[in-house]
XYZ file of C-alpha atoms in Angstrom:
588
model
C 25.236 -33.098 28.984
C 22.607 -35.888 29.374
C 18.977 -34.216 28.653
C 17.433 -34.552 32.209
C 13.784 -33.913 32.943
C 14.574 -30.236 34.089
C 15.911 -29.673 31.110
C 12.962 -30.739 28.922
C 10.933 -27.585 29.284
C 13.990 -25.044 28.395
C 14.506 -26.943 25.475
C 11.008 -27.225 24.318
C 10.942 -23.237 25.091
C 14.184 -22.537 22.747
C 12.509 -25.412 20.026
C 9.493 -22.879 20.011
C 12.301 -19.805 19.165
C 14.209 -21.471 16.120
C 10.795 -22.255 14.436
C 9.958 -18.422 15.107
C 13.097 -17.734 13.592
C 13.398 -20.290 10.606
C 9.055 -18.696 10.168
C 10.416 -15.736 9.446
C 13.421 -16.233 7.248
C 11.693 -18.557 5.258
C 8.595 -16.210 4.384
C 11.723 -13.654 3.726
C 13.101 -16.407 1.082
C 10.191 -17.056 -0.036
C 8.858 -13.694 -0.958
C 12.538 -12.469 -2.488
C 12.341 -16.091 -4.425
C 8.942 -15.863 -6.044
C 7.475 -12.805 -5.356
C 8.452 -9.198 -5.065
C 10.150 -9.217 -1.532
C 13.445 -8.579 -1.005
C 16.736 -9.984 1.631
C 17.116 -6.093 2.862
C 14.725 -3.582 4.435
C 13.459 -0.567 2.591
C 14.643 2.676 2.999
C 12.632 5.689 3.610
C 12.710 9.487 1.632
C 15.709 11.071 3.722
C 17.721 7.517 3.338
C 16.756 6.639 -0.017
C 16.027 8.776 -1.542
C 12.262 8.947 -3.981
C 9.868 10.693 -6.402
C 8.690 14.984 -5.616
C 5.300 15.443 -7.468
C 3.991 19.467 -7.873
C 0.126 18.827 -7.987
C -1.407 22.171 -9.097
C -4.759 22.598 -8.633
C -7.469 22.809 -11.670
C -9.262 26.158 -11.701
C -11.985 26.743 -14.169
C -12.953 30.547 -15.758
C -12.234 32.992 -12.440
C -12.366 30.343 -9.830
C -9.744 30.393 -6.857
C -8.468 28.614 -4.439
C -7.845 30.418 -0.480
C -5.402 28.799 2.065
C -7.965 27.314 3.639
C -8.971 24.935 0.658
C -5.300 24.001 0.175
C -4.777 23.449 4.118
C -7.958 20.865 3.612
C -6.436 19.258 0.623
C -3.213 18.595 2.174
C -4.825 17.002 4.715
C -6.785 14.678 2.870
C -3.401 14.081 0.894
C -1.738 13.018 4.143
C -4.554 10.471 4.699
C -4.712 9.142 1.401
C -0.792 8.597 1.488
C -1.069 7.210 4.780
C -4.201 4.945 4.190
C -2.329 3.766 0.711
C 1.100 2.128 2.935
C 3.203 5.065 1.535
C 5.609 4.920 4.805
C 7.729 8.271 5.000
C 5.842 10.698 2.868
C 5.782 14.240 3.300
C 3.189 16.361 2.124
C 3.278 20.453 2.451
C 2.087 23.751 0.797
C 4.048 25.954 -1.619
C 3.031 29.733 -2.726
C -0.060 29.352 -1.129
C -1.469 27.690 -4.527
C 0.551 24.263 -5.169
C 1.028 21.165 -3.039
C 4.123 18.935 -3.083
C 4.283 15.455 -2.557
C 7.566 13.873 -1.584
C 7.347 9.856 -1.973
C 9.975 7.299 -1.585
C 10.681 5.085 -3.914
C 8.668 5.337 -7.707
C 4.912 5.445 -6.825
C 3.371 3.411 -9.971
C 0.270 5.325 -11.943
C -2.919 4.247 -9.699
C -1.019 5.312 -6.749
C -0.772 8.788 -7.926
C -4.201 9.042 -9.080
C -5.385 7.868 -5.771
C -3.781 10.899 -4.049
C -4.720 13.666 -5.708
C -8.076 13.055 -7.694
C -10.956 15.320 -5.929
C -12.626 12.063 -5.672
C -15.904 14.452 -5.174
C -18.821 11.730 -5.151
C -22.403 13.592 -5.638
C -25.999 12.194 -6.539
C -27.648 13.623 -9.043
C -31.490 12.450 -10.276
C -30.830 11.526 -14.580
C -33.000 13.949 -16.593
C -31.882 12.574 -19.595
C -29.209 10.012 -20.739
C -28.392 9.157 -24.779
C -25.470 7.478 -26.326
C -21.956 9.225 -25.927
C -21.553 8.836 -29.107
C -23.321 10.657 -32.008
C -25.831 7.918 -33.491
C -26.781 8.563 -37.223
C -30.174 9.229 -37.707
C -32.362 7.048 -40.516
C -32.486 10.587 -42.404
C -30.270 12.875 -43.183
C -32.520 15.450 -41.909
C -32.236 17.129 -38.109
C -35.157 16.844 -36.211
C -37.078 20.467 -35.743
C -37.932 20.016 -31.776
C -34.259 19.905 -30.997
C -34.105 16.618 -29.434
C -30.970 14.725 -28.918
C -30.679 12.193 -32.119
C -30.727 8.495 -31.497
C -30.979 4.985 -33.742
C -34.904 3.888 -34.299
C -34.852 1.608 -31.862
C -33.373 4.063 -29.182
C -30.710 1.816 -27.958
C -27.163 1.802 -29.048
C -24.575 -1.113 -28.001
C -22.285 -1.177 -25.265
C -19.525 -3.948 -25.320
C -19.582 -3.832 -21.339
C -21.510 -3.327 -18.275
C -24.154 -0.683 -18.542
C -23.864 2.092 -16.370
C -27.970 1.480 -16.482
C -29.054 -0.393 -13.101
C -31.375 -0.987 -10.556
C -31.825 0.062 -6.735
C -33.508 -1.638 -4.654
C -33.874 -1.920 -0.763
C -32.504 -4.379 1.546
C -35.399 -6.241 1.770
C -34.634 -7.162 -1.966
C -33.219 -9.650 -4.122
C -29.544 -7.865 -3.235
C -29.125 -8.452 0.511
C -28.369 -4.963 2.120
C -27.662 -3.097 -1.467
C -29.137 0.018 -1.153
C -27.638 1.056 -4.861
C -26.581 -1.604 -6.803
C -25.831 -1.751 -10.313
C -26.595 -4.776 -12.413
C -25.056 -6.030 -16.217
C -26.934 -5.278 -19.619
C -25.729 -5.779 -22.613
C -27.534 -2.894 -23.861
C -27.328 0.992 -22.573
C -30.847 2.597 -23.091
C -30.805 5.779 -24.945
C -33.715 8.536 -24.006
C -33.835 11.315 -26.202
C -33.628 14.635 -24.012
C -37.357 16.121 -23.635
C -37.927 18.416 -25.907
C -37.479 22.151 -24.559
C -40.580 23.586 -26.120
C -42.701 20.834 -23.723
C -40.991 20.522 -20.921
C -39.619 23.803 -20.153
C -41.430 26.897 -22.411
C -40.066 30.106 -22.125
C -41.080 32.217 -19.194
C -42.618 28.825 -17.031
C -42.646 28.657 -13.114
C -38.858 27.553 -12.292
C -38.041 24.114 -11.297
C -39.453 22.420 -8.144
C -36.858 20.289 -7.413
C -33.903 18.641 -8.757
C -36.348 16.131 -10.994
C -38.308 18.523 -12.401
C -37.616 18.122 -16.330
C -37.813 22.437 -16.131
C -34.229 22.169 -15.722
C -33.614 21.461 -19.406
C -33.001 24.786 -21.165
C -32.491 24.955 -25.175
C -29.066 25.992 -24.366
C -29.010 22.689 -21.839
C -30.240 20.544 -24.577
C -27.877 21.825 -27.550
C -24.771 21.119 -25.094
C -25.986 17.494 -24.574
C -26.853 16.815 -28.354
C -23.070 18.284 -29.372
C -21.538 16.448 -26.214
C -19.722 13.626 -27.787
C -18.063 11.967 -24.903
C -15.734 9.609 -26.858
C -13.537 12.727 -27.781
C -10.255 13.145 -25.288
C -10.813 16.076 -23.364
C -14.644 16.211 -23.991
C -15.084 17.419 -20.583
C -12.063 19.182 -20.112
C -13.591 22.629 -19.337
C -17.272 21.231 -17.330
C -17.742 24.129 -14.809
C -19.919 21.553 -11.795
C -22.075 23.755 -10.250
C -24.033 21.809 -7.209
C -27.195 23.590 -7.242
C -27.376 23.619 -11.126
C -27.715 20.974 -14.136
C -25.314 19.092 -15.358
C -24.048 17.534 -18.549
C -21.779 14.718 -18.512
C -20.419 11.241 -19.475
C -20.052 8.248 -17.632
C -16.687 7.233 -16.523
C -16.328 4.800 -20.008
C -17.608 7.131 -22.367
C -20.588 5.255 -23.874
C -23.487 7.222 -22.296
C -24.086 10.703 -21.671
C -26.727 12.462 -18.962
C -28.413 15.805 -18.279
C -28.594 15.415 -14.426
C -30.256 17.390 -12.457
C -28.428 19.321 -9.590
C -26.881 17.538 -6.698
C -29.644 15.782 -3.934
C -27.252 14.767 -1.808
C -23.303 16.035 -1.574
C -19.618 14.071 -1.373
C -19.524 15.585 2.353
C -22.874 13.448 3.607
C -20.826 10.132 3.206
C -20.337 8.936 6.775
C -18.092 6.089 5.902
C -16.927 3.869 3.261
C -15.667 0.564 2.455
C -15.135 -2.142 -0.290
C -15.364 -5.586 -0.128
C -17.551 -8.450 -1.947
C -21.144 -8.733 -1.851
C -22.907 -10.775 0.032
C -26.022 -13.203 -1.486
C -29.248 -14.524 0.681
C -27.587 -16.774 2.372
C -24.853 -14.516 4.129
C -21.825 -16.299 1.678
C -19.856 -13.772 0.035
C -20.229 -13.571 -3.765
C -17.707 -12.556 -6.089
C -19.863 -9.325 -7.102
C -17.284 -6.150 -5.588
C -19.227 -3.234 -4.116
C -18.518 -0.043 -2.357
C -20.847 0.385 1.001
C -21.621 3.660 1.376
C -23.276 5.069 5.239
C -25.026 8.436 4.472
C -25.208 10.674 7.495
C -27.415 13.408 8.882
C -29.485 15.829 6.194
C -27.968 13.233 3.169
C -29.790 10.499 4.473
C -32.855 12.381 4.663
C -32.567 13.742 1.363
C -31.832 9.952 -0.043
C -35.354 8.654 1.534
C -37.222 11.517 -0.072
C -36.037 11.198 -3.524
C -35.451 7.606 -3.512
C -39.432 7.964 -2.431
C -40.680 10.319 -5.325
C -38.754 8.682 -8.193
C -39.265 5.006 -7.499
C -42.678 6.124 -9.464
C -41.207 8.145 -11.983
C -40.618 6.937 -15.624
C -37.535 5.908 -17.218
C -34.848 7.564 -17.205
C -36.511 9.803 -14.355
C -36.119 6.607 -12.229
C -32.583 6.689 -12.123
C -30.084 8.054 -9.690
C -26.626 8.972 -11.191
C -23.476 8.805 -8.763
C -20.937 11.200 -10.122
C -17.251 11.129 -9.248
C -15.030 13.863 -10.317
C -18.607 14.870 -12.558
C -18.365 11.826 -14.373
C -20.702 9.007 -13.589
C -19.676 5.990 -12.169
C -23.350 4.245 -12.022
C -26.383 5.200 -12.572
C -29.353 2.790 -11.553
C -32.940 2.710 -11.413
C -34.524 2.552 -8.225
C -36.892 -0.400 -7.442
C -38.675 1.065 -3.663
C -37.345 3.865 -1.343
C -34.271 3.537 0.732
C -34.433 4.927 4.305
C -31.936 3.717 6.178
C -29.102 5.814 4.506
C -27.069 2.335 3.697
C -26.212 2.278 -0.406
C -24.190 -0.283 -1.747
C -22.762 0.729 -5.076
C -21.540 -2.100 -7.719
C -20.432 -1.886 -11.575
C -17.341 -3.804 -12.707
C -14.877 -2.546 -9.879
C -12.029 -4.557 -8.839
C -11.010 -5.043 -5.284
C -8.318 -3.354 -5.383
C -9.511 -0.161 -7.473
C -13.204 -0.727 -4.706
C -10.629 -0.096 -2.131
C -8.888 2.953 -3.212
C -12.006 4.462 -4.043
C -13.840 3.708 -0.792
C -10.151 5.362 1.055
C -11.127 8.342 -0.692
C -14.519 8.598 -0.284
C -13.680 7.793 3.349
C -11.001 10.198 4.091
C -12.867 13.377 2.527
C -13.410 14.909 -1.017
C -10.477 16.513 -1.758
C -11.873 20.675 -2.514
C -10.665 20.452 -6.288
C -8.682 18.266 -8.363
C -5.291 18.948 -8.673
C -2.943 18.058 -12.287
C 0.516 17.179 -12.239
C 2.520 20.027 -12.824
C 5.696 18.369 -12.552
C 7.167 15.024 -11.645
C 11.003 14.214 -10.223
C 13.297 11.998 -8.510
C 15.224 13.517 -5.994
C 18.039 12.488 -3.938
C 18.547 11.191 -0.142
C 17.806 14.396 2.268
C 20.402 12.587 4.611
C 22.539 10.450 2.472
C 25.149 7.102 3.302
C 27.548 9.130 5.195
C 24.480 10.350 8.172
C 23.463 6.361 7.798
C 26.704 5.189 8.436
C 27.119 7.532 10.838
C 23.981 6.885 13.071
C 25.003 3.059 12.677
C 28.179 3.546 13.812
C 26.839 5.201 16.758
C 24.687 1.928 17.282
C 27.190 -0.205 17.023
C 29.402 1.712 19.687
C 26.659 1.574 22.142
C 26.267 -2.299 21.396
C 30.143 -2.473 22.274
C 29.883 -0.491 25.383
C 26.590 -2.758 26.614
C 28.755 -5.832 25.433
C 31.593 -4.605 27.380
C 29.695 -3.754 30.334
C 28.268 -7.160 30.558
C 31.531 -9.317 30.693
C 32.767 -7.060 33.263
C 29.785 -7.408 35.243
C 28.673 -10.616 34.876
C 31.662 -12.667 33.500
C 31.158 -15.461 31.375
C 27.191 -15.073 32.168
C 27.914 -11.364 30.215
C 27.992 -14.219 26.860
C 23.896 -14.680 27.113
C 23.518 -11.024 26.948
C 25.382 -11.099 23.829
C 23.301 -13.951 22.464
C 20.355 -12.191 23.431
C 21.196 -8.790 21.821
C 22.592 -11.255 18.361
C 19.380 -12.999 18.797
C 17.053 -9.612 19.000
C 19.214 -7.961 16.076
C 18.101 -10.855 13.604
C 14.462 -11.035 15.030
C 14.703 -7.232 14.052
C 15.672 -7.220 10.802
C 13.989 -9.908 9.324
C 10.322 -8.205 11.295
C 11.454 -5.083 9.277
C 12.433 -6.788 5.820
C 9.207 -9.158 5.878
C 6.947 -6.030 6.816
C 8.630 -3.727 4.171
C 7.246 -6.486 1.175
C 4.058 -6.867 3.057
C 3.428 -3.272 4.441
C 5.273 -0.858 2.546
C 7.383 -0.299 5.519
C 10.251 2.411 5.010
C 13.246 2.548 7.563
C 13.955 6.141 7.924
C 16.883 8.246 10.001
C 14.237 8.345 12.941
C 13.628 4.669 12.766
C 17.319 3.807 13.311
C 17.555 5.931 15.839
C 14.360 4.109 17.631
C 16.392 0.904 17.143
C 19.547 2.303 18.898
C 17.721 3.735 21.628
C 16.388 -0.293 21.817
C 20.007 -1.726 22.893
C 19.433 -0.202 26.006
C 15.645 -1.253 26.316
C 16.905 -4.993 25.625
C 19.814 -4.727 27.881
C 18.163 -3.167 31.229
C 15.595 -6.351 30.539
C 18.768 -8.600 30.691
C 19.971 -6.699 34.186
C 16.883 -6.714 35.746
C 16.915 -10.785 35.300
C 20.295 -11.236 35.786
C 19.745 -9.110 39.462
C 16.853 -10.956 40.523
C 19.316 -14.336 39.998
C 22.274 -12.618 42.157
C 19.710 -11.820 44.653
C 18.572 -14.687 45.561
C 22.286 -16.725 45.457
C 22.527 -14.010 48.249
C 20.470 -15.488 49.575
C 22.090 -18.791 49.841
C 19.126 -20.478 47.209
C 21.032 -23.170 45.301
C 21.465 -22.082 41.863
C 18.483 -23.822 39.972
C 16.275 -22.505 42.466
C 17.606 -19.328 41.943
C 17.148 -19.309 38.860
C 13.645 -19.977 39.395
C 13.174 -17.917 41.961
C 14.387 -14.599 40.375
C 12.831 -15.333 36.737
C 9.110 -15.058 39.058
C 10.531 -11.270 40.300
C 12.401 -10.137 37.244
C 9.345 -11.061 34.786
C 6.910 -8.882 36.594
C 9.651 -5.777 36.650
C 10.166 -6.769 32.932
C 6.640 -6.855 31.983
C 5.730 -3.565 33.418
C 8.817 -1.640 31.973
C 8.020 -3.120 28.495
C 4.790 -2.333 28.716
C 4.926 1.215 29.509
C 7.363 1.528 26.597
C 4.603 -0.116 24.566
C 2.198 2.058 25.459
C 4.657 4.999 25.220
C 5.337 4.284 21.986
C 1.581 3.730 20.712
C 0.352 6.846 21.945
C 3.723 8.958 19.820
C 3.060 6.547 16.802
C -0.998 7.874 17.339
C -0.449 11.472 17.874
C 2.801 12.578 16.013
C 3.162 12.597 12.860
C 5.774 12.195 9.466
C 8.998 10.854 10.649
C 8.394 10.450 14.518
C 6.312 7.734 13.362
C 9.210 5.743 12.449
C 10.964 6.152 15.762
C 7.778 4.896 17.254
C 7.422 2.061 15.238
C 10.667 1.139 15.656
C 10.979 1.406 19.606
C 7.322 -0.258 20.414
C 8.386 -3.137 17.833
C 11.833 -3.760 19.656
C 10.781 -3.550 22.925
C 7.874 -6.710 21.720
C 10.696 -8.474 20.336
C 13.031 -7.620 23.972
C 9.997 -9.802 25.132
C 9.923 -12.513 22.932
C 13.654 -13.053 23.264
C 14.076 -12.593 27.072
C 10.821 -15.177 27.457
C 12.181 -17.732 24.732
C 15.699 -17.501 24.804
C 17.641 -15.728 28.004
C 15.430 -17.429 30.301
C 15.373 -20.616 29.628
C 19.380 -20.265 28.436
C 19.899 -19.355 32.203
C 18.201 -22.543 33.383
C 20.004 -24.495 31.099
C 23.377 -23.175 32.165
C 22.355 -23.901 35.663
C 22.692 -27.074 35.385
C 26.682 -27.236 33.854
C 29.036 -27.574 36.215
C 30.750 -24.587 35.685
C 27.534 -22.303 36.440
C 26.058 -24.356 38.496
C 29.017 -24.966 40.775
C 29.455 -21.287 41.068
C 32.828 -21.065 39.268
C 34.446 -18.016 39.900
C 34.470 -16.767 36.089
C 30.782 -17.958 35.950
C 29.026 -14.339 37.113
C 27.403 -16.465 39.559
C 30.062 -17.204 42.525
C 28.466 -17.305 45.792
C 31.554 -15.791 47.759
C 32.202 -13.188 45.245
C 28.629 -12.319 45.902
C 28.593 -12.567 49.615
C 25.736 -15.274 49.919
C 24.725 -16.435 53.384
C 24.749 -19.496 54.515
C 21.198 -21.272 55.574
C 20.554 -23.962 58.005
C 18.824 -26.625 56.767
C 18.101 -29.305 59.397
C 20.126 -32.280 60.615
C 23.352 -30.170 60.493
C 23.454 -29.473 56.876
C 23.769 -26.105 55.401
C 22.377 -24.653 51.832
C 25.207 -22.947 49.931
C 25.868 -23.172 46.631
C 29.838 -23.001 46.989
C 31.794 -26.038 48.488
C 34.542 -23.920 49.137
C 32.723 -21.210 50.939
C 30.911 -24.107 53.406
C 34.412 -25.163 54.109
C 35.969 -21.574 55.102
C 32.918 -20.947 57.167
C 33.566 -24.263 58.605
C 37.309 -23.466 60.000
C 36.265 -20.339 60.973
């Protein structure tokens, strides 16, 4: 068939489709050639099968846990699982003490930290801060005040990024850090006060949570015998919010007496990660976490940030403490009102981001240990998959069926259609599964099943409109045209309420109903695509064959099987799109 100039714009149309197609195959390819994708979609827990982690939570001296706690953390769980791609999880209670988390697939190391660390962020003003380390002294003789011991120059070496730094405003020389910690080669290392000075027995109790009355004798022995190199040095820290603390930061080379908590984990209004940003508005390659404090924490933030920008070093310095270890610890340079801090210290994006997910999604109540750790085996198994696909596959035979009887050899686009919206499909879910973590679970099937039906009503409805107006004694092509402009706006609007159906489910529900949601609002899109791109312009295209367009009998498209009328057109010609018919009508 000579390519005529109605023809041009179908063809262009299906050009557009194969690219699509090829697009997506090749990134498939691509990904399973030379990175970590793969030619088949992943399963989900009840298909697949995965790894069951026990987290029991970690209780110090006669401290519990109520329902209510382990209700919270589950929840925060679910986010974190959620907010990590983890597709297909499932996260409950047991004994009113443990939680279990069942994951498919092997979760790797940082993913199972991210999920069940406390992830408790506090700030704390620095009392004191020494070497985590013991430092030999120049004599083998203790000092009598009681003082933490440190080299005679007070410093001791750190082969990476202090957890010393600077805070400074927005107006500064960091653009919109409102905590931001800066490199040093060298961690400064302040004896603690001496107790006899700075807090005698019997004195007026501490006026707020810089007030250097804080630091007991007992305080100050537990901080000169901290040595936070050892494993397990702060195994058994009891974190008390409204009293000191002693601590390490998160590397182990500097230790603190803090004072108690200024502002708490659950003042963070949101959280993010992403690279810094210089003078200029260009993003630098400097990774920070931007913290929004809300309500009494950002109140609390102006008025210390206020009083200790005058203070001496280390009283100057603001400790952030994660799971009571401290992440960073900077000196501020002016007061911070606005609430905005912008924390920086050696993080990675990706670590930034999991941190700023949990900070974002909630402190967890307590931090949970693994108590145990398995694989376990599909909930549903092969035999319920092939099962549920077998059920698919006899509904795509009965649709099949249903459109050759109907529609005749026309029934064969309806077939090419559903082919065509099967391998869009797949290769949407295999591509999405290396790039999103995407699990196909028992509920996700069944969304695609239910889609046969969603693609092949979109076929009907087209198909109709076409009938319709050969009814009406239109010549095919014009038919064609004629019923695509009435069967796109019924197509639109059913798609679309399935579309929106689905996104509110997929919003609202929860664990595996996701997956059927997922499933249905992505088929129906891809009904769309195809129906627009391929059975539309395929119809045009077959209009102008002699077989379709002549209205052959077998065609699905016969004017006198369909009863068309017959039109008078002027000069004593009429419109109908059968020879045959004209010529019966004529005799009669």
């Amino acid at each position: 068939m000579a390519i005529s100039a109605r023809s041009r714009k179908p063809l262009r149309t299906l050009t557009v489709l194969v690219a699509l197609i090829v697009a997506l195959y090749g990134v498939i390819v691509a990904a399973s050639t030379w990175g970590t994708g793969s030619f088949t979609p992943k399963l989900g827990l009840d298909l697949e099968g995965g790894t069951q982690m026990v987290l029991e939570p970690r209780l110090v001296g006669k401290q519990t846990v109520t329902q209510s706690q382990l209700d919270q953390a589950r929840d925060i769980i679910v986010q974190r699982v959620d907010s990590n791609g983890i597709s297909g999880a499932e996260v409950t209670t047991q004994g009113g003490r443990n939680i279990i988390v069942s994951m498919p697939g092997v979760p790797d190391r940082a993913t199972e930290e991210a999920i069940r660390k406390s992830s408790q962020m506090q700030f704390r003003p620095v009392l004191a801060a020494g070497s985590g380390a013991p430092v030999p002294t120049p004599t083998s003789s203790a000092t009598g005040t009681g003082t933490a011991t440190t080299s005679p120059t007070g410093t001791a070496t750190v082969p990476k990024a202090s957890s010393s730094a600077t805070t400074s405003s927005s107006k500064s020389a960091l653009p919109g850090s409102l905590l931001a910690a800066t490199s040093s080669p060298t961690a400064t290392a302040t004896p603690a006060p001496s107790a006899s000075k700075s807090a005698p027995t019997g004195s007026a109790a501490p006026k707020d949570a810089t007030d250097l009355a804080w630091i007991t004798p007992e305080l100050q022995a537990q901080f000169t015998a901290l040595d936070c190199t050892k494993p397990g040095a702060l195994d058994n820290l009891v974190d008390d919010p409204a009293k000191p603390l002693v601590t390490c930061d998160d590397t182990g080379y500097e230790k603190f007496i803090l004072g108690p908590v200024v502002v708490g984990g659950d003042q963070i209004g949101d959280a993010s990660a992403g690279y810094q940003t210089s003078q200029t508005g260009q993003p630098t390659s400097v990774v920070e976490i931007a913290l929004t404090l809300k309500g009494k924490g950002k109140d609390a933030y102006a008025k210390y940030s206020t009083k200790m920008v005058s203070l001496p070093s280390p009283q100057n310095r603001l400790a952030a403490t994660l799971d009571s270890r401290v992440i960073v610890a900077p000196a501020f340079q002016s007061a911070i009102l606005d609430g905005r801090a912008s924390i920086t210290g050696g993080f990675s994006i990706e670590s930034a981001r999991a941190l700023a997910n949990q900070l974002k999604f909630g402190a967890l109540p307590m931090s949970f240990d693994l108590q145990t750790r398995a694989q376990i085996s599909p909930t549903l198994g092969g035999e319920q998959l092939r099962l549920g696909l077998l059920a698919g596959l006899i509904g795509l035979l009965l649709v099949v069926m249903y459109s050759l009887f109907q529609y005749h050899a026309l029934g064969m686009v309806t077939v090419a259609s559903l082919v065509i919206a099967a391998g869009f499909t797949y290769g949407t879910i295999t591509l999405l599964g290396w790039s999103h973590n995407l699990r196909l679970d028992m509920a996700g099937v069944t969304g695609l099943i239910v889609a046969i039906g969603v693609t092949a009503d979109s076929f009907i409805v087209y198909f109709e409109r076409v009938r319709d107006e050969v009814r009406e004694g239109r010549p095919l092509r014009a038919a064609v045209e004629a019923g695509w402009g009435r069967a796109r706006r019924t197509i639109l609007a059913a798609d679309g309420v399935n579309v929106l159906a689905a996104s509110i489910l997929y919003l609202l529900a929860s664990s595996n109903v996701r997956g059927f949601a997922f499933t249905l609002g992505l088929t129906t899109i891809i009904d769309l695509v195809v129906v627009m791109l391929f059975t539309h312009p395929m119809v045009a295209l077959l209009a102008g064959t002699e077989f379709f367009g002549g209205g052959h009998r077998w065609s699905g498209l016969d004017p006198e099987r369909l009863g068309a009328k017959i039109r008078y057109a002027g000069r004593g010609r009429v419109t109908i799109a059968d020879s045959r018919r004209a010529a019966a009508e004529g005799k009669a």
